[in-house]
């Protein structure tokens, strides 16, 4: 796992990159959140490819539980990826509603994630 730091408008954003799955469980999400918070980051960007596919099956409750932790601790999150492949109405609605809050963002590009989190 590598952390790339971005500073935008005094907001410190951690971009997490890896060739492995980083988030497989709620505990992994909590560990990542704590690690980034401890290192002084205000917001986090992670890539869809680094998240277990179970995250995108809302019945598992992994997505809701992880995103609730980020919301509770007021650490903004952007997940970058291609979400068109998820055809379920519930995940599409979940992504749409999350993006409306601007605290949890699902974006197609890193640039869009940085723009959303840096404002």
Tab-separated table of C-alpha atoms in Angstrom:
chain	number	residue	atom	x	y	z
A	1	UNK	CA	0.000	0.000	0.000
A	2	UNK	CA	1.286	3.440	-0.935
A	3	UNK	CA	-0.052	6.791	0.245
A	4	UNK	CA	0.184	9.766	-2.081
A	5	UNK	CA	-0.452	13.076	-0.353
A	6	UNK	CA	-2.416	15.870	-2.049
A	7	UNK	CA	-2.845	19.312	-0.469
A	8	UNK	CA	-5.740	21.329	-1.884
A	9	UNK	CA	-7.037	24.518	-0.240
A	10	UNK	CA	-5.433	23.510	3.100
A	11	UNK	CA	-7.145	20.104	2.909
A	12	UNK	CA	-4.773	17.146	3.250
A	13	UNK	CA	-5.982	14.242	1.101
A	14	UNK	CA	-4.527	10.718	1.129
A	15	UNK	CA	-4.673	8.820	-2.154
A	16	UNK	CA	-4.314	5.108	-1.384
A	17	UNK	CA	-2.798	2.956	-4.110
A	18	UNK	CA	-2.104	-0.760	-4.094
A	19	UNK	CA	-2.108	-3.804	-6.315
A	20	UNK	CA	-4.063	-5.718	-3.654
A	21	UNK	CA	-7.491	-5.521	-2.053
A	22	UNK	CA	-7.190	-3.225	0.962
A	23	UNK	CA	-10.778	-3.195	2.212
A	24	UNK	CA	-12.200	-6.666	2.770
A	25	UNK	CA	-14.085	-6.021	5.986
A	26	UNK	CA	-15.496	-3.320	8.216
A	27	UNK	CA	-12.426	-3.714	10.442
A	28	UNK	CA	-10.167	-3.001	7.445
A	29	UNK	CA	-12.132	0.201	6.867
A	30	UNK	CA	-11.803	1.218	10.494
A	31	UNK	CA	-8.061	0.464	10.459
A	32	UNK	CA	-7.583	2.540	7.298
A	33	UNK	CA	-9.608	5.388	8.747
A	34	UNK	CA	-7.591	5.391	11.979
A	35	UNK	CA	-4.285	5.161	10.137
A	36	UNK	CA	-5.098	8.094	7.846
A	37	UNK	CA	-6.490	10.187	10.699
A	38	UNK	CA	-3.376	9.472	12.802
A	39	UNK	CA	-1.192	10.631	9.904
A	40	UNK	CA	-3.077	13.936	9.751
A	41	UNK	CA	-5.134	13.406	6.609
A	42	UNK	CA	-8.531	15.105	6.383
A	43	UNK	CA	-9.864	13.022	3.497
A	44	UNK	CA	-9.157	9.736	1.728
A	45	UNK	CA	-9.265	8.487	-1.861
A	46	UNK	CA	-9.333	4.752	-2.526
A	47	UNK	CA	-9.811	2.862	-5.773
A	48	UNK	CA	-12.688	0.493	-6.428
A	49	UNK	CA	-10.225	-2.228	-7.481
A	50	UNK	CA	-8.830	-2.167	-3.913
A	51	UNK	CA	-12.214	-2.920	-2.348
A	52	UNK	CA	-13.760	-6.361	-2.034
A	53	UNK	CA	-16.606	-6.936	-4.527
A	54	UNK	CA	-18.789	-7.768	-1.497
A	55	UNK	CA	-18.711	-4.046	-0.662
A	56	UNK	CA	-20.905	-3.406	-3.718
A	57	UNK	CA	-23.449	-6.050	-2.657
A	58	UNK	CA	-25.464	-3.988	-0.197
A	59	UNK	CA	-26.904	-7.116	1.455
A	60	UNK	CA	-23.503	-7.700	3.085
A	61	UNK	CA	-23.773	-4.294	4.831
A	62	UNK	CA	-20.006	-3.790	4.411
A	63	UNK	CA	-20.460	-0.582	2.403
A	64	UNK	CA	-22.925	0.947	4.820
A	65	UNK	CA	-20.870	0.083	7.875
A	66	UNK	CA	-17.576	1.372	6.436
A	67	UNK	CA	-19.073	4.559	5.054
A	68	UNK	CA	-20.846	5.202	8.355
A	69	UNK	CA	-17.464	5.108	10.138
A	70	UNK	CA	-16.036	7.712	7.742
A	71	UNK	CA	-19.128	9.880	8.262
A	72	UNK	CA	-19.034	9.542	12.048
A	73	UNK	CA	-15.402	10.633	12.182
A	74	UNK	CA	-16.003	13.358	9.571
A	75	UNK	CA	-13.321	12.066	7.231
A	76	UNK	CA	-14.349	12.596	3.623
A	77	UNK	CA	-13.988	9.658	1.256
A	78	UNK	CA	-13.880	9.265	-2.500
A	79	UNK	CA	-13.973	5.908	-4.232
A	80	UNK	CA	-12.623	6.073	-7.780
A	81	UNK	CA	-13.698	3.508	-10.342
A	82	UNK	CA	-16.059	2.394	-13.053
A	83	UNK	CA	-19.418	1.870	-11.381
A	84	UNK	CA	-21.408	1.289	-14.564
A	85	UNK	CA	-20.846	-2.453	-14.222
A	86	UNK	CA	-23.026	-2.541	-11.107
A	87	UNK	CA	-26.508	-3.009	-12.474
A	88	UNK	CA	-28.468	-3.421	-9.253
A	89	UNK	CA	-30.901	-0.585	-8.619
A	90	UNK	CA	-30.035	-0.539	-4.929
A	91	UNK	CA	-26.295	0.060	-5.471
A	92	UNK	CA	-26.995	2.669	-8.147
A	93	UNK	CA	-29.366	4.488	-5.757
A	94	UNK	CA	-26.807	4.156	-2.961
A	95	UNK	CA	-24.092	5.741	-5.117
A	96	UNK	CA	-26.426	8.525	-6.262
A	97	UNK	CA	-27.502	9.371	-2.703
A	98	UNK	CA	-23.925	9.197	-1.382
A	99	UNK	CA	-22.739	11.637	-4.036
A	100	UNK	CA	-25.464	14.104	-3.043
A	101	UNK	CA	-24.039	14.384	0.482
A	102	UNK	CA	-20.600	15.351	-0.880
A	103	UNK	CA	-19.009	13.634	2.128
A	104	UNK	CA	-18.861	10.199	0.495
A	105	UNK	CA	-18.159	10.336	-3.238
A	106	UNK	CA	-18.082	7.767	-6.009
A	107	UNK	CA	-16.162	9.216	-8.961
A	108	UNK	CA	-14.814	8.017	-12.286
A	109	UNK	CA	-11.490	9.880	-12.128
A	110	UNK	CA	-8.871	10.927	-9.633
A	111	UNK	CA	-9.233	14.530	-10.814
A	112	UNK	CA	-12.953	14.510	-10.011
A	113	UNK	CA	-12.247	12.989	-6.584
A	114	UNK	CA	-9.660	15.673	-5.800
A	115	UNK	CA	-12.057	18.402	-6.933
A	116	UNK	CA	-14.884	17.105	-4.762
A	117	UNK	CA	-12.757	16.519	-1.687
A	118	UNK	CA	-10.724	19.699	-2.032
A	119	UNK	CA	-13.700	22.050	-1.979
